[in-house]
Amino acid sequence: MLNTLRKIVQEVNSAKDLKTALGIIVLRVKEAMGSQVCSVYLLDPETNRFVLMATEGLNKRSIGKVSMAPNEGLVGLVGTREEPLNLENAADHPRYRYFAETGEEKFASFLGAPIIHHRRVVGVLVIQQKERRQFDEGEEAFLVTMSAQLAGVIAHAEATGSIRGLGRQGKGIQEARFVGVPGSPGAAVGRAVVMLPPADLEVVPDKAVDDIDAELKLFNNALEGVREDMRKLSAKLATQLRPEERALFDVYLMMLEDAALGGEVIEVIKTGQWAQGALRQVVGEHVNRFELMDDDYLRERASDVKDLGRRLLAYLQEARSQSLVYADNTILVSEELTPAMLGEVPEGKLVGLVSVLGSGNSHVAILARAMGIPTVMGLVDLPYSKVDGIEMIVDGYKGEVFTNPSEVLRKQYSDVVEEERQLAQGLDALRELPCVTPDGHRMPLWVNTGLLADVARAQQRGAEGVGLYRTEVPFMINQRFPSEKEQLAIYREQLAAFHPLPVTMRTLDIGGDKALSYFPIKEENPFLGWRGIRVTLDHPEIFLVQTRAMLKASEGLNNLRILLPMISSIHELEEALHLIHRAWGEVRDEGTDVPMPPVGVMVEIPAAVYQTKELARQVDFLSVGSNDLTQYLLAVDRNNPRVADLYDYLHPAVLQALHTVVRDAHGEGKPVSICGEMAGDPAAAILLMAMGFDSLSMNATNLPKVKWMLRQVNMSKAQELLAEALSHDNPQVIHSSLQLALKNLGLARMIGPGANKTL
Ligand code: PEP
Ligand code: MG
């Protein structure tokens, strides 16, 4: 059964559109279950009716015509109850409704399962049989499993359809929303340009072309190139291979013929598809067919076809590598964006980035933040190979992308982009102004950095210090551990650039999703594993070299602060402090005259929240890492788009934890700052200020917005808003009451779509 299921899903996955996918589903499920009917009904969101979309066994002419409201018929019942329904004789059920068009009177037994994607009922899968009988438990389980598997496939196929402007009913262009994770803040409205890694056939996008002859010529040249290569390869191996083994090359050559793969590609090109897309389509079909075969030898042929496909593609891409056209407002889309790809877009044309793979800590996201390019990562559901050339909105605050946006949405986001531009223009004036509320509360705004490129942006935007320098960033872009001398030079640059303002350097925080290519950590559960201080305490040599480099770098500047990540117990803190003192003693013995810098602890693990007092007693300051604290308090992976909607730093539990940390830190007379993304959210910043945080540290992009906002809101008003937020037990209520209050204060300007994560 499992094997059957896997095969069906695989086949459905490779269907070219929703209609084909549904056709395969009903045919294969009917076969697998030995029933007389299998049908799929999909819920049309516009009419709120379940529409018969595919059937095997009912009259096919009723497809698209038969539909029922959620309160009608057995299908409606399955959809509204969100439970399977298994009936020996459907006609006996009070909800049974007869549709003459379907020829349904012939079928007695009925088994229906809801198709649910991300909590939303998208349709109902039904099987029927002539004789009266109850389907057994095994059959019911199979159908339920099938519909659970198919939900994602249907959602994906629907999204693909809407991308090309063909919705379920083929009704014009549809807007679609895809959820990923934030990579770099900011909003962008532009046109997608899909960039492919060299010769990766699976990621080639569809593209319509007018000049079919030119594509045919390109493809014929590629065919000739590969043929020639094959002949040469075969000749080269003549001394090493037996003649029958060399016959493999003849098979390759045969596949290139007009009557085989070569001819099929040409036929697809003639329909107006570009050569690369036609090649992907034909090779994909062949590979799928081979992979579905039970015979091992034939399954192996799939890799030959793939290989051939890649070789042809390499020729085609060589021919086109110079011809990518970048729109003035290019949104670069790729399966896995690389820093090198950024360099290929002509200057001034790149407005946004989208990557299917990766997280906020991928190299390209780090670069994007330093360059101020709005970026969304981990957009796993985006059928990215289909989006080339279409209009797109990137919301790097929320980690969302919209394709084919409606006029209204485009206008809203264009307004945000324009506002950000104006704000950036008015930056000079704002930069010189202090962050002080109308009733005189002073709130220092610091910045988070990683690359040296962050420094210039931070200074342009008037940062008053560095609240978090992520030292793992220079480690991540290196090919090996940087030496003490190399680290010293890097740290010195940061310290000197901000001098005399303070620079808070966090010790190496690798693990989780921050990987070093030269120090791989493979774990089942990396966010609960060997991460941050746990790694460096196990490797004192790494920790000592790093702290020595920091201390030496600060000689004569004395603006260094050291911050320890991922502390979960007093014991870890004591060990780390011991090592820092040792390093300090060593550098002084070597003749470097530096005072002991202030040392702080990150509060980003729930255990640290409850030990704030004990931790505060041993250090000079605390800094809350709200990104990890939210993740660990709510048990929501910060990089998993599937649970992105649950990741919420305005959750009452997070707000209460933050409040506790500030109260307990101040109780010990120690200052406390916050350096997670939350601090850069203008609305959340009001609450943080009211809680009493001594400074907020954020990405440079958001700093002017937060300053603008806090300069409008009295501290007394902020305290009122905080009291109200803390009185609610429901995150949604907190969001809406905060939003409403800010609107009433006339501060809606910063809280439009995309303005931040919270509102
Ligand atoms: C945090 O966890 O909030 C934080 C600032 O650290 P990072 O995002 O680097 O884990
Ligand atoms: Mg963290």
Short mmCIF file of N, CA and C in Angstrom, two decimals, residues 310-398:
data_model
loop_
_atom_site.label_atom_id
_atom_site.label_comp_id
_atom_site.label_asym_id
_atom_site.label_seq_id
_atom_site.Cartn_x
_atom_site.Cartn_y
_atom_site.Cartn_z
N ARG A 310 21.33 17.11 -18.88
CA ARG A 310 22.25 18.12 -18.34
C ARG A 310 23.29 18.54 -19.37
N ARG A 311 23.73 17.54 -20.13
CA ARG A 311 24.74 17.87 -21.15
C ARG A 311 24.16 18.82 -22.20
N LEU A 312 22.94 18.54 -22.59
CA LEU A 312 22.31 19.43 -23.58
C LEU A 312 22.10 20.82 -22.98
N LEU A 313 21.68 20.82 -21.71
CA LEU A 313 21.42 22.11 -21.07
C LEU A 313 22.70 22.94 -20.97
N ALA A 314 23.79 22.26 -20.67
CA ALA A 314 25.05 23.00 -20.55
C ALA A 314 25.35 23.73 -21.86
N TYR A 315 25.10 23.06 -22.99
CA TYR A 315 25.31 23.73 -24.27
C TYR A 315 24.35 24.90 -24.45
N LEU A 316 23.09 24.67 -24.08
CA LEU A 316 22.10 25.74 -24.25
C LEU A 316 22.43 26.94 -23.37
N GLN A 317 22.86 26.66 -22.14
CA GLN A 317 23.12 27.78 -21.22
C GLN A 317 24.37 28.54 -21.63
N GLU A 318 25.33 27.82 -22.19
CA GLU A 318 26.53 28.50 -22.66
C GLU A 318 26.13 29.53 -23.70
N ALA A 319 25.18 29.10 -24.54
CA ALA A 319 24.76 29.99 -25.62
C ALA A 319 23.98 31.18 -25.10
N ARG A 320 23.35 31.05 -23.90
CA ARG A 320 22.49 32.14 -23.44
C ARG A 320 23.05 32.91 -22.27
N SER A 321 24.24 32.49 -21.80
CA SER A 321 24.65 33.05 -20.52
C SER A 321 24.71 34.58 -20.52
N GLN A 322 24.91 35.17 -21.69
CA GLN A 322 25.02 36.63 -21.71
C GLN A 322 23.66 37.31 -21.87
N SER A 323 22.61 36.52 -22.09
CA SER A 323 21.40 37.18 -22.56
C SER A 323 20.29 37.36 -21.51
N LEU A 324 20.60 37.16 -20.20
CA LEU A 324 19.57 37.41 -19.18
C LEU A 324 19.21 38.90 -19.19
N VAL A 325 17.93 39.17 -19.22
CA VAL A 325 17.52 40.58 -19.24
C VAL A 325 17.03 40.96 -17.85
N TYR A 326 17.60 42.00 -17.28
CA TYR A 326 17.20 42.43 -15.94
C TYR A 326 16.31 43.66 -16.03
N ALA A 327 15.12 43.54 -15.45
CA ALA A 327 14.23 44.71 -15.41
C ALA A 327 14.84 45.75 -14.48
N ASP A 328 14.33 46.99 -14.56
CA ASP A 328 14.87 48.05 -13.69
C ASP A 328 14.63 47.74 -12.23
N ASN A 329 13.53 47.03 -11.96
CA ASN A 329 13.26 46.65 -10.57
C ASN A 329 13.25 45.12 -10.47
N THR A 330 14.45 44.57 -10.58
CA THR A 330 14.59 43.11 -10.61
C THR A 330 14.45 42.50 -9.23
N ILE A 331 13.62 41.47 -9.15
CA ILE A 331 13.59 40.64 -7.94
C ILE A 331 14.23 39.32 -8.34
N LEU A 332 15.40 39.07 -7.80
CA LEU A 332 16.15 37.89 -8.19
C LEU A 332 15.61 36.68 -7.44
N VAL A 333 15.23 35.65 -8.20
CA VAL A 333 14.64 34.45 -7.60
C VAL A 333 15.51 33.26 -7.97
N SER A 334 15.80 32.42 -6.97
CA SER A 334 16.56 31.23 -7.30
C SER A 334 16.23 30.13 -6.30
N GLU A 335 16.52 28.90 -6.69
CA GLU A 335 16.27 27.83 -5.73
C GLU A 335 17.18 28.03 -4.53
N GLU A 336 18.42 28.31 -4.80
CA GLU A 336 19.36 28.56 -3.71
C GLU A 336 20.24 29.72 -4.11
N LEU A 337 19.87 30.90 -3.67
CA LEU A 337 20.64 32.08 -4.05
C LEU A 337 22.04 31.97 -3.49
N THR A 338 23.00 32.43 -4.27
CA THR A 338 24.37 32.46 -3.75
C THR A 338 24.86 33.90 -3.80
N PRO A 339 25.83 34.23 -2.96
CA PRO A 339 26.35 35.60 -2.99
C PRO A 339 26.84 35.97 -4.40
N ALA A 340 27.42 35.00 -5.12
CA ALA A 340 27.92 35.32 -6.46
C ALA A 340 26.81 35.80 -7.38
N MET A 341 25.61 35.25 -7.19
CA MET A 341 24.49 35.63 -8.07
C MET A 341 24.16 37.11 -7.92
N LEU A 342 24.31 37.63 -6.68
CA LEU A 342 23.99 39.04 -6.47
C LEU A 342 24.83 39.92 -7.37
N GLY A 343 26.07 39.50 -7.55
CA GLY A 343 27.01 40.29 -8.34
C GLY A 343 26.64 40.35 -9.81
N GLU A 344 25.80 39.44 -10.25
CA GLU A 344 25.51 39.39 -11.69
C GLU A 344 24.45 40.39 -12.13
N VAL A 345 23.69 40.91 -11.18
CA VAL A 345 22.65 41.89 -11.55
C VAL A 345 23.31 43.26 -11.69
N PRO A 346 23.07 43.95 -12.81
CA PRO A 346 23.69 45.28 -12.98
C PRO A 346 23.31 46.22 -11.83
N GLU A 347 24.25 47.07 -11.48
CA GLU A 347 24.04 47.94 -10.34
C GLU A 347 22.78 48.79 -10.48
N GLY A 348 22.07 48.95 -9.38
CA GLY A 348 20.89 49.81 -9.37
C GLY A 348 19.63 49.12 -9.83
N LYS A 349 19.74 47.89 -10.32
CA LYS A 349 18.53 47.23 -10.82
C LYS A 349 17.93 46.24 -9.83
N LEU A 350 18.69 45.87 -8.81
CA LEU A 350 18.23 44.83 -7.89
C LEU A 350 17.42 45.44 -6.75
N VAL A 351 16.13 45.05 -6.63
CA VAL A 351 15.32 45.61 -5.54
C VAL A 351 14.91 44.56 -4.51
N GLY A 352 14.99 43.29 -4.85
CA GLY A 352 14.57 42.27 -3.88
C GLY A 352 15.16 40.91 -4.21
N LEU A 353 15.16 40.04 -3.19
CA LEU A 353 15.73 38.70 -3.36
C LEU A 353 14.78 37.66 -2.79
N VAL A 354 14.70 36.54 -3.49
CA VAL A 354 13.85 35.44 -3.02
C VAL A 354 14.61 34.14 -3.20
N SER A 355 14.69 33.35 -2.13
CA SER A 355 15.37 32.06 -2.24
C SER A 355 14.46 30.97 -1.71
N VAL A 356 14.37 29.88 -2.45
CA VAL A 356 13.51 28.78 -2.01
C VAL A 356 14.14 28.07 -0.81
N LEU A 357 15.46 27.91 -0.86
CA LEU A 357 16.15 27.25 0.24
C LEU A 357 16.86 28.29 1.09
N GLY A 358 17.28 27.87 2.27
CA GLY A 358 18.08 28.75 3.12
C GLY A 358 17.25 29.46 4.16
N SER A 359 17.96 30.14 5.08
CA SER A 359 17.28 30.81 6.19
C SER A 359 17.86 32.20 6.36
N GLY A 360 17.40 32.88 7.39
CA GLY A 360 17.88 34.23 7.67
C GLY A 360 19.38 34.27 7.95
N ASN A 361 19.96 33.12 8.22
CA ASN A 361 21.39 33.10 8.49
C ASN A 361 22.22 32.60 7.32
N SER A 362 21.60 32.40 6.16
CA SER A 362 22.37 32.01 4.98
C SER A 362 23.26 33.18 4.58
N HIS A 363 24.36 32.84 3.93
CA HIS A 363 25.32 33.90 3.55
C HIS A 363 24.65 35.01 2.76
N VAL A 364 23.79 34.59 1.85
CA VAL A 364 23.21 35.59 0.97
C VAL A 364 22.29 36.53 1.76
N ALA A 365 21.64 36.03 2.79
CA ALA A 365 20.78 36.88 3.62
C ALA A 365 21.64 37.87 4.43
N ILE A 366 22.76 37.39 4.90
CA ILE A 366 23.66 38.27 5.66
C ILE A 366 24.13 39.41 4.75
N LEU A 367 24.50 39.04 3.52
CA LEU A 367 24.94 40.05 2.56
C LEU A 367 23.81 41.02 2.23
N ALA A 368 22.62 40.45 2.04
CA ALA A 368 21.47 41.28 1.69
C ALA A 368 21.18 42.31 2.78
N ARG A 369 21.32 41.89 4.03
CA ARG A 369 21.08 42.83 5.13
C ARG A 369 22.10 43.96 5.08
N ALA A 370 23.35 43.58 4.81
CA ALA A 370 24.40 44.61 4.76
C ALA A 370 24.16 45.56 3.59
N MET A 371 23.56 45.04 2.50
CA MET A 371 23.33 45.87 1.32
C MET A 371 21.95 46.54 1.36
N GLY A 372 21.12 46.17 2.36
CA GLY A 372 19.80 46.77 2.48
C GLY A 372 18.83 46.31 1.41
N ILE A 373 18.95 45.06 0.95
CA ILE A 373 18.03 44.55 -0.08
C ILE A 373 16.97 43.67 0.58
N PRO A 374 15.68 44.02 0.44
CA PRO A 374 14.62 43.20 1.03
C PRO A 374 14.72 41.75 0.54
N THR A 375 14.66 40.81 1.46
CA THR A 375 14.89 39.41 1.09
C THR A 375 13.97 38.47 1.86
N VAL A 376 13.45 37.48 1.14
CA VAL A 376 12.69 36.42 1.79
C VAL A 376 13.39 35.09 1.50
N MET A 377 13.58 34.30 2.53
CA MET A 377 14.26 33.01 2.38
C MET A 377 13.28 31.87 2.68
N GLY A 378 13.69 30.67 2.34
CA GLY A 378 12.92 29.48 2.72
C GLY A 378 11.51 29.46 2.16
N LEU A 379 11.36 29.93 0.93
CA LEU A 379 10.02 29.99 0.34
C LEU A 379 9.72 28.66 -0.34
N VAL A 380 9.60 27.62 0.49
CA VAL A 380 9.59 26.25 -0.04
C VAL A 380 8.40 25.94 -0.96
N ASP A 381 7.29 26.64 -0.79
CA ASP A 381 6.12 26.33 -1.62
C ASP A 381 6.09 27.09 -2.94
N LEU A 382 7.03 27.99 -3.15
CA LEU A 382 6.98 28.79 -4.38
C LEU A 382 7.38 27.94 -5.59
N PRO A 383 6.50 27.82 -6.59
CA PRO A 383 6.91 27.09 -7.80
C PRO A 383 7.81 28.01 -8.62
N TYR A 384 9.04 28.18 -8.12
CA TYR A 384 9.87 29.28 -8.61
C TYR A 384 10.23 29.16 -10.09
N SER A 385 10.20 27.92 -10.59
CA SER A 385 10.59 27.79 -11.99
C SER A 385 9.52 28.40 -12.92
N LYS A 386 8.37 28.75 -12.34
CA LYS A 386 7.29 29.29 -13.18
C LYS A 386 7.17 30.81 -13.08
N VAL A 387 7.99 31.44 -12.25
CA VAL A 387 7.69 32.84 -11.97
C VAL A 387 8.48 33.85 -12.81
N ASP A 388 9.34 33.35 -13.69
CA ASP A 388 10.18 34.28 -14.43
C ASP A 388 9.34 35.32 -15.17
N GLY A 389 9.67 36.57 -14.96
CA GLY A 389 9.01 37.65 -15.70
C GLY A 389 7.71 38.15 -15.09
N ILE A 390 7.23 37.52 -14.03
CA ILE A 390 5.95 37.99 -13.50
C ILE A 390 6.16 39.04 -12.40
N GLU A 391 5.11 39.78 -12.12
CA GLU A 391 5.20 40.82 -11.10
C GLU A 391 5.17 40.19 -9.71
N MET A 392 5.90 40.78 -8.80
CA MET A 392 6.06 40.16 -7.49
C MET A 392 6.25 41.23 -6.41
N ILE A 393 5.77 40.93 -5.21
CA ILE A 393 6.05 41.80 -4.06
C ILE A 393 6.86 41.00 -3.06
N VAL A 394 7.94 41.59 -2.57
CA VAL A 394 8.75 40.93 -1.54
C VAL A 394 8.54 41.69 -0.24
N ASP A 395 8.07 41.00 0.78
CA ASP A 395 7.93 41.61 2.10
C ASP A 395 8.97 40.98 3.02
N GLY A 396 10.10 41.64 3.10
CA GLY A 396 11.22 41.11 3.89
C GLY A 396 11.01 41.27 5.39
N TYR A 397 9.97 42.01 5.78
CA TYR A 397 9.67 42.13 7.22
C TYR A 397 8.98 40.86 7.70
N LYS A 398 7.93 40.51 6.97
CA LYS A 398 7.15 39.35 7.41
C LYS A 398 7.66 38.05 6.82
#
